[in-house]
Coordinates of C-alpha atoms and ligand atoms in Angstrom, one line a residue:
X1 CA 72.2 116.7 119.6
X2 CA 69.7 117.5 122.3
X3 CA 71.0 116.0 125.5
X4 CA 68.4 113.6 126.9
X5 CA 67.2 114.2 130.4
X6 CA 63.7 113.0 129.8
X7 CA 63.9 110.0 132.1
X8 CA 64.0 112.1 135.3
X9 CA 61.1 114.3 134.1
X10 CA 58.7 111.6 133.1
X11 CA 59.2 109.4 136.1
X12 CA 58.0 112.2 138.4
X13 CA 54.4 113.0 139.2
X14 CA 52.9 109.5 139.0
X15 CA 53.3 109.1 135.2
X16 CA 55.9 106.2 135.4
X17 CA 53.3 103.5 135.4
X18 CA 51.7 104.8 132.2
X19 CA 55.1 105.3 130.5
X20 CA 56.1 101.8 131.4
X21 CA 52.8 100.2 130.2
X22 CA 53.2 102.1 126.9
X23 CA 56.6 100.7 126.3
X24 CA 55.9 97.2 127.6
X25 CA 52.8 96.8 125.4
X26 CA 54.0 98.7 122.3
X27 CA 52.0 101.9 122.4
X28 CA 54.9 104.4 122.6
X29 CA 58.7 104.1 122.6
X30 CA 61.2 106.9 123.4
X31 CA 62.6 108.5 120.2
X32 CA 66.2 107.3 119.3
X33 CA 66.2 105.1 122.3
X34 CA 69.2 102.9 121.3
X35 CA 71.3 106.1 121.0
X36 CA 70.4 107.3 124.5
X37 CA 67.1 109.0 123.5
X38 CA 66.4 112.3 121.8
X39 CA 64.5 114.6 124.1
X40 CA 61.0 115.6 123.2
X41 CA 60.5 112.9 120.6
X42 CA 58.6 109.6 120.8
X43 CA 57.9 106.8 118.3
X44 CA 54.5 105.2 118.0
X45 CA 54.4 101.4 118.2
X46 CA 51.8 99.1 116.7
X47 CA 49.1 99.7 119.3
X48 CA 49.9 103.4 119.5
X49 CA 49.4 103.8 115.8
X50 CA 46.0 102.1 116.1
X51 CA 44.9 104.3 119.0
X52 CA 46.1 107.4 117.2
X53 CA 44.1 106.4 114.1
X54 CA 41.0 106.0 116.3
X55 CA 41.5 109.4 117.9
X56 CA 42.0 111.2 114.6
X57 CA 39.0 109.3 113.1
X58 CA 36.8 110.5 116.0
X59 CA 37.9 114.1 115.6
X60 CA 37.4 114.0 111.8
X61 CA 34.0 112.5 112.2
X62 CA 33.0 115.2 114.7
X63 CA 34.1 117.9 112.3
X64 CA 32.4 116.2 109.3
X65 CA 29.1 116.5 111.2
X66 CA 29.1 120.2 110.2
X67 CA 27.8 120.5 106.7
X68 CA 30.0 123.5 106.0
X69 CA 33.3 122.0 107.1
X70 CA 36.1 121.5 104.7
X71 CA 39.4 119.6 105.2
X72 CA 42.9 120.5 104.3
X73 CA 46.4 119.0 104.4
X74 CA 48.9 121.8 104.0
X75 CA 52.6 121.4 103.8
X76 CA 54.9 121.5 106.8
X77 CA 57.4 123.8 105.0
X78 CA 56.2 127.2 104.0
X79 CA 57.7 130.5 103.0
X80 CA 59.4 132.1 105.9
X81 CA 57.2 135.1 105.4
X82 CA 54.2 133.1 106.8
X83 CA 55.9 133.1 110.2
X84 CA 56.9 136.8 110.0
X85 CA 53.3 137.7 109.2
X86 CA 51.8 135.5 111.9
X87 CA 54.1 137.1 114.6
X88 CA 55.8 133.9 115.4
X89 CA 59.3 135.1 114.3
X90 CA 59.2 138.1 116.7
X91 CA 56.9 136.8 119.5
X92 CA 56.7 133.0 119.7
X93 CA 59.1 132.4 122.5
X94 CA 59.4 130.9 126.0
X95 CA 61.3 132.5 128.9
X96 CA 64.5 130.4 129.3
X97 CA 66.6 130.4 132.5
X98 CA 69.7 128.3 133.2
X99 CA 70.8 127.0 136.6
X100 CA 74.4 128.3 137.0
X101 CA 75.5 125.2 138.9
X102 CA 74.1 122.2 136.9
X103 CA 73.5 124.1 133.7
X104 CA 70.0 122.6 133.4
X105 CA 67.5 124.7 131.3
X106 CA 64.1 125.7 132.7
X107 CA 61.1 127.8 131.8
X108 CA 61.2 130.8 134.1
X109 CA 57.3 130.9 134.3
X110 CA 57.3 127.2 135.4
X111 CA 59.8 127.9 138.2
X112 CA 57.8 130.9 139.3
X113 CA 54.6 128.8 139.2
X114 CA 56.3 126.2 141.4
X115 CA 56.6 128.8 144.2
X116 CA 53.0 130.0 143.7
X117 CA 53.9 133.1 141.7
X118 CA 51.9 133.6 138.5
X119 CA 53.9 134.7 135.5
X120 CA 52.3 134.5 132.1
X121 CA 54.5 132.9 129.4
X122 CA 53.5 135.8 127.1
X123 CA 55.1 138.5 129.3
X124 CA 57.9 140.5 127.7
X125 CA 61.5 139.5 128.6
X126 CA 61.8 142.7 130.7
X127 CA 58.7 142.0 132.6
X128 CA 59.5 138.4 133.4
X129 CA 63.0 139.3 134.4
X130 CA 61.6 141.8 136.9
X131 CA 59.3 139.1 138.5
X132 CA 62.1 136.5 138.5
X133 CA 64.5 138.9 140.2
X134 CA 61.9 139.8 142.9
X135 CA 61.6 136.0 143.7
X136 CA 65.2 134.8 143.0
X137 CA 66.0 134.0 146.6
X138 CA 62.9 131.7 146.9
X139 CA 63.5 129.7 143.7
X140 CA 65.5 126.4 143.9
X141 CA 66.8 124.4 140.9
X142 CA 64.5 121.3 140.7
X143 CA 67.6 119.2 139.7
X144 CA 70.4 120.3 142.1
X145 CA 68.7 122.6 144.7
X146 CA 71.0 125.5 143.8
X147 CA 69.5 129.0 144.0
X148 CA 71.8 130.7 141.5
X149 CA 70.3 131.3 138.1
X150 CA 71.3 133.4 135.1
X151 CA 69.1 136.0 133.4
X152 CA 65.8 135.1 131.8
X153 CA 66.0 135.1 128.0
X154 CA 63.2 134.9 125.5
X155 CA 64.0 131.8 123.4
X156 CA 62.3 131.2 120.1
X157 CA 60.1 128.1 119.9
X158 CA 60.3 128.0 116.1
X159 CA 62.5 125.2 114.8
X160 CA 64.6 126.2 111.8
X161 CA 65.6 124.3 108.7
X162 CA 68.1 124.8 105.9
X163 CA 65.7 123.3 103.3
X164 CA 65.9 125.3 100.1
X165 CA 68.3 127.8 101.5
X166 CA 70.8 127.9 98.6
X167 CA 71.8 131.6 98.7
X168 CA 72.6 133.7 101.7
X169 CA 69.9 136.1 100.6
X170 CA 67.2 133.4 100.9
X171 CA 65.1 134.0 104.0
X172 CA 65.0 131.7 107.0
X173 CA 62.9 128.5 106.7
X174 CA 61.0 127.1 109.6
X175 CA 59.3 123.9 110.4
X176 CA 55.7 124.9 111.2
X177 CA 55.0 125.7 114.8
X178 CA 51.3 125.1 114.4
X179 CA 49.1 123.8 111.6
X180 CA 46.7 126.9 111.7
X181 CA 48.9 129.1 109.5
X182 CA 48.5 126.6 106.6
X183 CA 44.8 127.1 107.0
X184 CA 44.9 130.9 107.0
X185 CA 47.1 131.1 103.9
X186 CA 44.7 128.7 102.0
X187 CA 41.5 130.3 103.2
X188 CA 41.0 132.2 99.9
X189 CA 41.8 129.1 97.8
X190 CA 39.1 127.1 99.7
X191 CA 36.6 129.9 99.3
X192 CA 37.3 130.3 95.6
X193 CA 36.4 126.6 95.0
X194 CA 32.8 127.7 95.4
X195 CA 31.7 124.9 97.7
X196 CA 31.4 127.0 100.8
X197 CA 30.5 130.5 101.9
X198 CA 30.8 132.3 105.2
X199 CA 30.4 130.9 107.8
X200 CA 32.5 127.8 107.1
X201 CA 35.3 125.9 108.7
X202 CA 38.6 124.4 107.6
X203 CA 39.9 121.4 109.6
X204 CA 43.3 120.0 109.5
X205 CA 45.4 117.3 111.2
X206 CA 49.2 117.5 110.9
X207 CA 52.6 117.6 112.5
X208 CA 53.9 120.7 114.3
X209 CA 57.3 121.4 115.7
X210 CA 58.4 123.5 118.7
X211 CA 61.8 124.0 120.2
X212 CA 60.4 123.5 123.7
X213 CA 63.0 124.4 126.4
X214 CA 62.0 121.6 128.6
X215 CA 59.9 118.9 126.9
X216 CA 58.3 116.9 129.7
X217 CA 55.4 114.8 131.1
X218 CA 55.8 112.1 128.4
X219 CA 53.4 112.9 125.5
X220 CA 52.3 116.2 127.0
X221 CA 55.0 118.5 125.8
X222 CA 57.0 117.2 122.8
X223 CA 59.2 118.9 120.3
X224 CA 57.5 117.1 117.4
X225 CA 53.8 116.5 117.8
X226 CA 50.5 116.4 115.9
X227 CA 47.7 118.9 116.1
X228 CA 44.0 118.7 115.2
X229 CA 43.0 122.3 114.4
X230 CA 39.8 123.8 113.1
X231 CA 39.4 127.5 112.0
X232 CA 35.9 128.7 111.6
X233 CA 35.5 131.8 109.4
X234 CA 32.5 134.0 110.2
X235 CA 30.9 137.4 110.2
X236 CA 32.0 139.6 113.1
X237 CA 28.3 140.0 114.2
X238 CA 27.8 136.4 115.1
X239 CA 31.4 135.3 115.9
X240 CA 30.9 135.5 119.6
X241 CA 27.9 133.2 119.5
X242 CA 29.9 130.8 117.3
X243 CA 32.7 130.9 119.8
X244 CA 30.3 130.0 122.6
X245 CA 28.7 127.1 120.6
X246 CA 32.2 125.6 119.7
X247 CA 33.1 125.8 123.4
X248 CA 30.1 123.7 124.4
X249 CA 30.4 121.4 121.4
X250 CA 34.1 120.6 122.2
X251 CA 33.4 119.9 125.9
X252 CA 30.5 117.6 125.0
X253 CA 32.7 115.8 122.6
X254 CA 35.1 114.7 125.3
X255 CA 32.2 113.7 127.6
X256 CA 30.6 111.6 124.9
X257 CA 34.0 110.1 124.2
X258 CA 33.8 108.6 127.7
X259 CA 36.3 110.8 129.5
X260 CA 35.5 111.3 133.2
X261 CA 33.6 114.7 133.3
X262 CA 34.9 115.5 136.8
X263 CA 38.4 115.7 135.3
X264 CA 37.4 118.2 132.6
X265 CA 36.9 121.9 133.1
X266 CA 37.0 125.2 131.2
X267 CA 39.7 127.7 132.1
X268 CA 39.2 131.2 130.7
X269 CA 42.4 133.0 129.7
X270 CA 43.1 135.7 132.2
X271 CA 45.4 137.8 130.0
X272 CA 44.1 137.9 126.4
X273 CA 46.6 138.6 123.7
X274 CA 45.9 142.1 122.2
X275 CA 44.0 140.8 119.1
X276 CA 41.9 138.1 120.9
X277 CA 38.3 138.8 121.7
X278 CA 37.8 135.7 123.9
X279 CA 39.8 132.6 124.7
X280 CA 39.7 129.6 127.0
X281 CA 41.2 126.2 127.5
X282 CA 39.6 122.9 128.1
X283 CA 41.7 121.4 130.9
X284 CA 42.1 117.8 132.0
X285 CA 43.3 116.8 135.5
X286 CA 46.4 114.8 134.5
X287 CA 48.4 113.0 137.3
X288 CA 50.6 116.1 137.4
X289 CA 47.7 118.5 137.8
X290 CA 45.1 120.4 135.8
X291 CA 46.7 121.3 132.4
X292 CA 45.6 122.5 129.0
X293 CA 44.2 119.9 126.6
X294 CA 42.6 122.1 124.0
X295 CA 42.5 125.8 123.2
X296 CA 39.4 127.6 122.0
X297 CA 40.0 131.1 120.7
X298 CA 38.0 133.9 119.1
X299 CA 40.9 135.5 117.2
X300 CA 39.1 138.4 115.6
X301 CA 40.4 139.3 112.1
X302 CA 44.1 139.4 113.2
X303 CA 45.4 136.4 111.2
X304 CA 43.9 137.3 107.9
X305 CA 44.7 141.0 108.3
X306 CA 48.3 140.1 108.9
X307 CA 48.5 137.9 105.9
X308 CA 46.8 140.5 103.8
X309 CA 49.4 143.0 104.9
X310 CA 52.5 140.8 104.3
X311 CA 51.3 139.1 101.1
X312 CA 49.6 142.0 99.5
X313 CA 46.6 139.7 98.6
X314 CA 43.0 140.8 99.3
X315 CA 41.7 138.6 102.1
X316 CA 38.3 140.2 102.2
X317 CA 35.1 138.2 101.6
X318 CA 32.5 139.7 99.3
X319 CA 28.9 138.8 100.3
X320 CA 26.8 138.7 97.2
X321 CA 23.5 139.2 99.1
X322 CA 24.4 142.0 101.4
X323 CA 27.1 143.5 99.1
X324 CA 29.3 143.7 102.1
X325 CA 33.1 143.2 101.8
X326 CA 34.9 142.3 105.0
X327 CA 37.7 140.3 106.5
X328 CA 36.1 137.3 108.3
X329 CA 36.6 136.8 112.0
X330 CA 38.0 133.4 113.1
X331 CA 37.1 131.0 115.9
X332 CA 39.7 128.3 116.4
X333 CA 39.7 125.0 118.2
X334 CA 43.1 123.5 118.6
X335 CA 44.2 120.3 120.3
X336 CA 47.2 118.0 120.2
X337 CA 46.7 114.3 119.2
X338 CA 49.5 113.3 121.6
X339 CA 47.9 115.2 124.5
X340 CA 44.5 113.7 123.7
X341 CA 46.1 110.2 123.8
X342 CA 47.9 110.9 127.1
X343 CA 44.5 112.1 128.6
X344 CA 42.8 108.9 127.3
X345 CA 45.5 106.7 128.7
X346 CA 45.5 108.5 132.1
X347 CA 41.7 108.3 132.2
X348 CA 41.5 104.6 131.4
X349 CA 44.4 103.4 133.6
X350 CA 43.3 101.3 136.6
X351 CA 44.8 98.9 139.0
X352 CA 42.0 96.7 140.4
X353 CA 41.1 93.2 141.7
X354 CA 39.2 90.8 139.6
X355 CA 38.2 87.9 142.0
X356 CA 41.4 87.2 143.8
X357 CA 43.7 88.4 141.1
X358 CA 45.2 91.9 141.0
X359 CA 45.5 93.4 137.5
X360 CA 46.3 96.5 135.5
X361 CA 43.5 97.4 133.1
X362 CA 43.0 100.1 130.5
X363 CA 39.3 100.8 130.6
X364 CA 39.4 102.5 127.2
X365 CA 36.2 103.7 125.5
X366 CA 35.4 100.7 123.2
X367 CA 35.4 102.9 120.1
X368 CA 39.0 103.9 120.8
X369 CA 40.4 100.6 121.9
X370 CA 43.2 99.6 119.4
X371 CA 42.0 96.0 119.6
X372 CA 38.2 95.4 119.8
X373 CA 38.5 91.7 120.5
X374 CA 41.2 89.0 120.9
X375 CA 40.5 85.4 119.7
X376 CA 42.2 82.5 121.4
X377 CA 42.1 78.7 121.0
X378 CA 42.0 77.3 124.5
X379 CA 45.2 75.3 123.8
X380 CA 47.5 76.1 121.0
X381 CA 48.8 72.6 120.5
X382 CA 45.3 71.2 119.6
X383 CA 45.0 71.6 115.8
X384 CA 41.2 71.1 115.9
X385 CA 40.8 74.1 118.2
X386 CA 43.3 76.2 116.3
X387 CA 41.7 75.4 113.0
X388 CA 38.2 76.2 114.3
X389 CA 39.3 79.4 116.0
X390 CA 41.1 80.6 113.0
X391 CA 38.6 79.9 110.2
X392 CA 35.3 80.2 112.0
X393 CA 35.9 83.0 114.5
X394 CA 39.1 85.0 113.8
X395 CA 38.9 85.4 110.0
X396 CA 35.2 86.5 109.8
X397 CA 35.7 88.9 112.8
X398 CA 38.9 90.3 111.3
X399 CA 37.1 90.9 108.0
X400 CA 34.2 92.7 109.8
X401 CA 36.0 94.8 112.4
X402 CA 39.7 94.9 111.4
X403 CA 40.8 95.6 114.9
X404 CA 40.9 91.9 115.9
X405 CA 44.0 90.1 117.5
X406 CA 45.0 86.5 117.5
X407 CA 46.3 85.6 120.9
X408 CA 47.5 82.0 121.8
X409 CA 50.5 82.9 123.9
X410 CA 50.7 81.5 127.4
X411 CA 47.7 80.2 129.4
X412 CA 44.3 81.8 129.3
X413 CA 44.8 83.8 132.5
X414 CA 48.0 85.4 131.1
X415 CA 46.2 86.2 127.8
X416 CA 43.4 88.0 129.7
X417 CA 46.0 90.0 131.8
X418 CA 47.8 91.0 128.6
X419 CA 44.6 92.0 126.8
X420 CA 43.4 93.9 129.9
X421 CA 46.6 95.9 129.8
X422 CA 46.0 97.0 126.3
X423 CA 42.4 97.7 126.9
X424 CA 40.8 95.0 124.7
X425 CA 37.0 95.0 125.5
X426 CA 36.4 91.3 124.6
X427 CA 38.4 88.1 124.7
X428 CA 36.9 85.2 122.8
X429 CA 37.9 81.7 123.6
X430 CA 37.3 78.6 121.5
X431 CA 37.3 75.4 123.7
X432 CA 36.4 71.8 123.3
X433 CA 32.7 72.4 123.8
X434 CA 32.8 74.8 120.9
X435 CA 33.5 71.9 118.5
X436 CA 30.1 70.4 119.4
X437 CA 27.9 73.4 120.4
X438 CA 29.3 76.1 118.0
X439 CA 29.4 78.5 120.9
X440 CA 32.4 80.5 122.3
X441 CA 33.1 82.2 125.6
X442 CA 33.2 85.9 125.4
X443 CA 34.9 87.5 128.4
X444 CA 34.2 91.2 129.3
X445 CA 37.2 93.3 130.1
X446 CA 35.5 95.5 132.7
X447 CA 33.6 93.0 134.7
X448 CA 35.4 89.7 133.9
X449 CA 32.0 88.2 133.2
X450 CA 32.0 85.3 130.7
X451 CA 29.1 84.6 128.4
X452 CA 28.5 81.8 125.9
X453 CA 27.6 83.1 122.5
X454 CA 26.7 81.1 119.3
X455 CA 29.2 81.9 116.6
X456 CA 26.5 83.0 114.2
X457 CA 25.5 85.7 116.7
X458 CA 29.0 86.8 117.5
X459 CA 29.3 89.7 115.0
X460 CA 26.0 91.2 116.1
X461 CA 26.8 90.7 119.8
X462 CA 30.0 92.7 119.4
X463 CA 28.5 95.3 117.2
X464 CA 25.7 96.0 119.7
X465 CA 28.2 96.1 122.6
X466 CA 30.4 98.7 120.9
X467 CA 27.7 100.8 119.5
Ligands
ATP501 P1 51.1 125.1 126.3 O1 50.6 126.4 127.1 O2 50.8 123.8 127.0 O3 52.5 125.3 125.8 P2 50.0 126.3 124.0 O4 49.0 127.3 124.6 O5 51.3 126.9 123.6 O6 50.2 125.1 125.0 P3 48.7 126.1 121.5 O7 49.7 126.8 120.8 O8 47.4 126.7 121.8 O9 49.3 125.5 122.9 O10 48.5 124.7 120.8 C1 47.3 124.0 120.7 C2 47.3 122.6 121.3 O11 48.4 121.9 120.7 C3 47.5 122.6 122.8 O12 46.3 122.8 123.4 C4 48.0 121.2 122.9 O13 47.0 120.2 123.0 C5 48.9 121.0 121.7 N1 50.3 121.3 122.0 C6 50.9 122.5 122.0 N2 52.2 122.3 122.3 C7 52.4 121.0 122.4 C8 53.6 120.2 122.7 N3 54.8 120.8 122.8 N4 53.5 118.9 122.7 C9 52.3 118.3 122.5 N5 51.2 119.0 122.3 C10 51.2 120.3 122.2

């Protein structure tokens, strides 16, 4: 069992308030919490599931806007050969270093970064050992302040499994380290269905697993996480233009989503892997600093060439018009669902004052809010108010929007605070006047402003406000 040391890591760097809100309100719970936790895993609660669905829906919708986009759901388990061909078996590793005193494990590149020394995680074991040795005397263990570390070792990020391994001669089986490989190995299947031709894309959302040395920053670096990946297959002549256009499209996507543009930036990769033609990250300024949110890569023909070599299958595309036969080039966009949600929560979290009262509020973009409105009878012990609120307000809104909550717990002030914390844009209250004027009070999350709305206009009012 992985020893849990998550708590120390997530409470640093100003993340503790978000972590605590997520647990308190049922967005995210620590994995295996009643057994002391299982590092790098988290469980999604009721509101987390809803937020996640809104995030994946938004991504799917953005991908669907491309007429030549297809979708795939490939399996988590694949032949071990897939990961040999992709280079993950030999080269998908992080540099591990262990503190000789407290035995805590760290990524050597992160320790070097902490003293201002740049060391790319993709450097060879020899290269990173050399840089680490040159800086040994300056590096302190973040846990116990000791300066005595072991040698740096490249440690595979691939999680292994014994599924299907019945004979010793069976090859190693892995849990997928990324969803992209499932796309590459199905590219010919998709093409052969005859619905698409070059250029086209394959988009996929699914779980990925990585044996991260030091899972940290809450949802940012997990061992089990979800990716939203899109691979665009194109002719080498226009692949660079396609890369540029995906770059702008993905940045615009986050801005339109309502993320603070000042906290988003591009970061070009300084050291390209040997096969890449161009690569950059979209970074977000998390409370712990600027960090990768999404990777956009022009990968050349590397992936398909590798699979052609290892599988013996012809991965070339035959263009009927030009009579040209070639291996398509690939432009990839790849982002984690969990990281996107962490960004959304960090961007939305506020502590402010409404009138005299201090509050915590999640100013979530309305389209992403897990609950779009909460309906409350002013008093829960007045059957006429409860009956009206339930049948004339809650039921029709629930049928229309789905994401509607019933909230009659505590006084109105408490209900508002609770709904503010989960980011509900509107709170609707049925009071005694409602019984005679058929109007309700709609309270706006961001301004606290209260408006009387006729119940027959309620649906349209909400629709307009969230559109
Ligand atoms: P990092 O440098 O942060 O480890 P990476 O460059 O290895 O990330 P990719 O392999 O390009 O990441 O994965 C694509 C995306 O998947 C990342 O941009 C990120 O959003 C997400 N992702 C990668 N690893 C994790 C993880 N351990 N936990 C959560 N999300 C992850």
